[in-house]
């Protein structure tokens, strides 16, 4: 509790203050906890993800490759590939996390259409994809890092490709205070306007806004 107030004042994660290293570094150092975190992010904890990530369903006809950036162990990508047999996918996440993905893709029967890449999303991303997905990723990071991740996606997307971001709030909606994100990782939920400012900085322009059946807000962006 003693670290909450400084976190709110400075925007720096209380987790680091309390445990002496960052949340993601801690997961890397504790594979057993990291495995439980991945599991929580995957199917058992959060239900089957909704594969419908393209706002205008007719646009799927032109999509051949989806890159899920920070995609965990692949639960969303597996559902997308199961629903769209003509699509191939690339999963990008930390090496120890992608190493836990094969059983997810095998269970979905899509292994032959998947490439897994264990790397940081702050480094150059696999190039030339039609769609780059960021689900529950940007909220984990302060503005400078969130912009860097968006920039990597903008640079990697093929001309006329798109970056699809799950955001906390649509136009005119309030963002939730996101205290957990602040305390754990120094991140935050953003309003639509705050997100649009980051996208702009990263060389992306918002081209469409929509919602999944659950109400999750999706924002499609295109490289400028
Ligand atoms: C909140 S989870 C979201 C996972 C997945 N997109 C979902 O919605 O279930 C954030 C993900 O970012 C990954 N991550 C954190 N830092 C990363 C980095 N530097 N490079 C690549 N992935 C990273 C974590 O391993 C984790 O899988």
Coordinates of N, CA, C and O and ligand atoms in Angstrom, one line a residue, residues 23-24 27 37-38 40-42 46 49 68-76 91-98 100 117-123 125 133-138 140-141 149 166 181 216, ligand 1:
X23 N 7.6 -6.2 -13.5 CA 6.7 -7.3 -13.6 C 7.2 -8.3 -14.7 O 7.3 -9.5 -14.5
X24 N 7.5 -7.8 -15.9 CA 7.9 -8.7 -17.0 C 9.2 -9.4 -16.8 O 9.4 -10.5 -17.1
X27 N 8.6 -12.2 -14.4 CA 8.0 -13.4 -15.0 C 9.1 -14.1 -15.7 O 9.2 -15.4 -15.7
X37 N 0.8 -17.3 -15.7 CA 0.3 -16.1 -16.3 C -0.2 -16.3 -17.7 O -1.3 -15.9 -18.1
X38 N 0.6 -17.0 -18.5 CA 0.2 -17.3 -19.9 C -1.1 -18.1 -19.9 O -2.0 -17.9 -20.8
X40 N -3.5 -18.0 -17.7 CA -4.6 -17.1 -17.4 C -5.0 -16.3 -18.6 O -6.2 -16.0 -18.8
X41 N -4.0 -15.9 -19.4 CA -4.2 -15.1 -20.6 C -4.9 -15.9 -21.7 O -5.6 -15.4 -22.6
X42 N -4.7 -17.2 -21.6 CA -5.2 -18.1 -22.7 C -6.6 -18.6 -22.5 O -7.3 -18.0 -21.7
X46 N -10.0 -16.9 -19.8 CA -10.7 -15.8 -20.4 C -11.8 -16.3 -21.4 O -12.3 -15.4 -22.1
X49 N -11.5 -16.8 -27.3 CA -11.5 -15.4 -27.9 C -12.4 -15.3 -29.1 O -12.5 -16.2 -29.9
X68 N 0.0 -11.7 -34.7 CA -0.5 -11.3 -33.4 C 0.7 -11.0 -32.5 O 1.5 -11.8 -32.2
X69 N 0.8 -9.7 -32.2 CA 2.0 -9.1 -31.6 C 1.7 -9.1 -30.1 O 0.8 -8.5 -29.6
X70 N 2.6 -9.8 -29.3 CA 2.3 -10.0 -27.9 C 1.1 -10.8 -27.7 O 0.2 -10.6 -26.8
X71 N 1.0 -11.9 -28.5 CA -0.2 -12.7 -28.6 C -0.2 -13.8 -27.6 O -1.1 -14.7 -27.7
X72 N 0.6 -13.8 -26.6 CA 0.6 -14.8 -25.6 C 0.9 -16.2 -26.1 O 1.8 -16.4 -26.9
X73 N 0.1 -17.2 -25.7 CA 0.4 -18.6 -26.2 C -0.5 -18.9 -27.5 O -0.7 -20.0 -27.8
X74 N -1.1 -17.8 -28.0 CA -1.8 -18.0 -29.3 C -3.3 -18.3 -29.3 O -3.8 -18.7 -30.4
X75 N -4.0 -18.1 -28.2 CA -5.4 -18.4 -28.2 C -6.2 -17.7 -29.2 O -7.0 -18.3 -29.9
X76 N -6.0 -16.4 -29.4 CA -6.7 -15.6 -30.3 C -6.3 -16.0 -31.8 O -7.2 -16.3 -32.6
X91 N 2.8 -15.7 -34.7 CA 2.7 -15.3 -33.3 C 4.0 -14.8 -32.8 O 5.0 -15.4 -32.9
X92 N 3.9 -13.5 -32.3 CA 5.2 -12.9 -31.7 C 5.0 -12.7 -30.2 O 3.9 -12.1 -29.8
X93 N 5.9 -13.2 -29.4 CA 5.8 -12.9 -28.0 C 7.2 -13.3 -27.5 O 8.1 -13.7 -28.2
X94 N 7.4 -13.2 -26.2 CA 8.7 -13.5 -25.6 C 9.0 -15.0 -25.8 O 8.0 -15.8 -25.9
X95 N 10.3 -15.4 -26.0 CA 10.6 -16.8 -26.3 C 10.0 -17.8 -25.4 O 9.4 -18.8 -25.9
X96 N 10.0 -17.5 -24.1 CA 9.5 -18.5 -23.2 C 7.9 -18.7 -23.3 O 7.4 -19.7 -23.0
X97 N 7.3 -17.6 -23.8 CA 5.8 -17.7 -24.0 C 5.5 -18.4 -25.3 O 4.6 -19.3 -25.3
X98 N 6.1 -18.1 -26.4 CA 5.8 -18.8 -27.6 C 6.1 -20.3 -27.5 O 5.5 -21.1 -28.2
X100 N 5.4 -22.1 -25.3 CA 4.2 -22.8 -24.7 C 3.0 -22.8 -25.7 O 1.9 -23.2 -25.3
X117 N 7.4 -16.7 -33.4 CA 8.7 -15.9 -33.4 C 8.8 -15.4 -31.9 O 8.1 -14.6 -31.4
X118 N 9.9 -16.0 -31.3 CA 10.2 -15.5 -29.9 C 11.1 -14.3 -29.9 O 12.3 -14.5 -30.1
X119 N 10.6 -13.2 -29.7 CA 11.4 -11.9 -29.8 C 10.6 -10.8 -29.0 O 9.5 -11.0 -28.7
X120 N 11.3 -9.7 -28.8 CA 10.7 -8.6 -28.2 C 9.9 -7.8 -29.2 O 10.4 -7.7 -30.3
X121 N 8.7 -7.3 -28.8 CA 8.0 -6.5 -29.8 C 8.6 -5.0 -29.9 O 8.0 -4.2 -30.6
X122 N 9.7 -4.8 -29.1 CA 10.3 -3.5 -29.3 C 11.4 -3.6 -30.5 O 11.9 -2.6 -30.9
X123 N 11.6 -4.8 -30.9 CA 12.6 -5.0 -32.1 C 11.8 -5.1 -33.4 O 10.5 -5.3 -33.3
X125 N 9.7 -6.2 -36.3 CA 8.7 -7.3 -36.4 C 8.8 -8.0 -37.7 O 9.2 -7.4 -38.7
X133 N -2.1 -7.5 -35.0 CA -3.1 -7.4 -33.9 C -2.3 -7.0 -32.6 O -1.3 -7.6 -32.3
X134 N -2.9 -6.1 -31.9 CA -2.4 -5.8 -30.5 C -3.6 -5.9 -29.5 O -4.5 -5.1 -29.5
X135 N -3.7 -7.1 -28.8 CA -4.8 -7.3 -27.9 C -4.3 -7.3 -26.5 O -3.4 -8.1 -26.1
X136 N -4.8 -6.4 -25.7 CA -4.4 -6.3 -24.3 C -2.9 -6.1 -24.1 O -2.2 -6.7 -23.2
X137 N -2.3 -5.4 -25.0 CA -0.8 -5.1 -25.0 C -0.5 -3.7 -24.6 O 0.2 -3.4 -23.7
X138 N -1.1 -2.7 -25.3 CA -0.7 -1.3 -25.1 C -1.0 -0.8 -23.7 O -0.3 0.0 -23.2
X140 N -0.5 -2.1 -21.1 CA 0.6 -2.6 -20.2 C 1.7 -1.6 -20.1 O 2.7 -1.8 -19.4
X141 N 1.7 -0.6 -21.0 CA 2.9 0.2 -21.2 C 2.6 1.7 -21.1 O 1.5 2.2 -21.6
X149 N 5.8 0.4 -29.8 CA 5.2 -0.9 -30.2 C 4.4 -0.6 -31.5 O 4.4 -1.4 -32.5
X166 N -7.0 -3.6 -29.8 CA -8.1 -3.6 -28.8 C -7.9 -2.5 -27.8 O -6.9 -2.5 -27.1
X181 N -3.1 -1.7 -13.9 CA -2.1 -1.6 -14.9 C -1.0 -0.7 -14.4 O 0.2 -0.9 -14.6
X216 N -16.1 -5.3 -26.7 CA -14.7 -4.9 -26.8 C -14.5 -3.9 -28.0 O -14.9 -4.2 -29.1
Ligands
LIG1 C1 -1.6 -9.0 -21.1 S1 -0.8 -10.1 -22.0 C2 -1.8 -10.2 -23.5 C3 -1.7 -11.5 -24.2 C4 -2.7 -11.7 -25.4 N1 -2.5 -10.7 -26.4 C5 -4.1 -11.7 -24.9 O1 -4.8 -10.8 -25.1 O2 -4.4 -12.7 -24.2 C6 0.6 -9.2 -22.7 C7 1.6 -10.1 -23.5 O3 2.7 -9.3 -23.8 C8 3.9 -10.1 -23.8 N2 5.1 -9.2 -23.7 C9 5.5 -8.5 -22.6 N3 6.6 -7.8 -22.9 C10 6.9 -8.2 -24.2 C11 8.0 -7.9 -25.1 N4 9.0 -7.0 -24.8 N5 8.0 -8.5 -26.3 C12 7.1 -9.3 -26.7 N6 6.0 -9.7 -25.9 C13 6.0 -9.1 -24.7 C14 3.7 -11.0 -22.6 O4 4.5 -12.1 -22.6 C15 2.2 -11.3 -22.7 O5 1.9 -12.4 -23.5

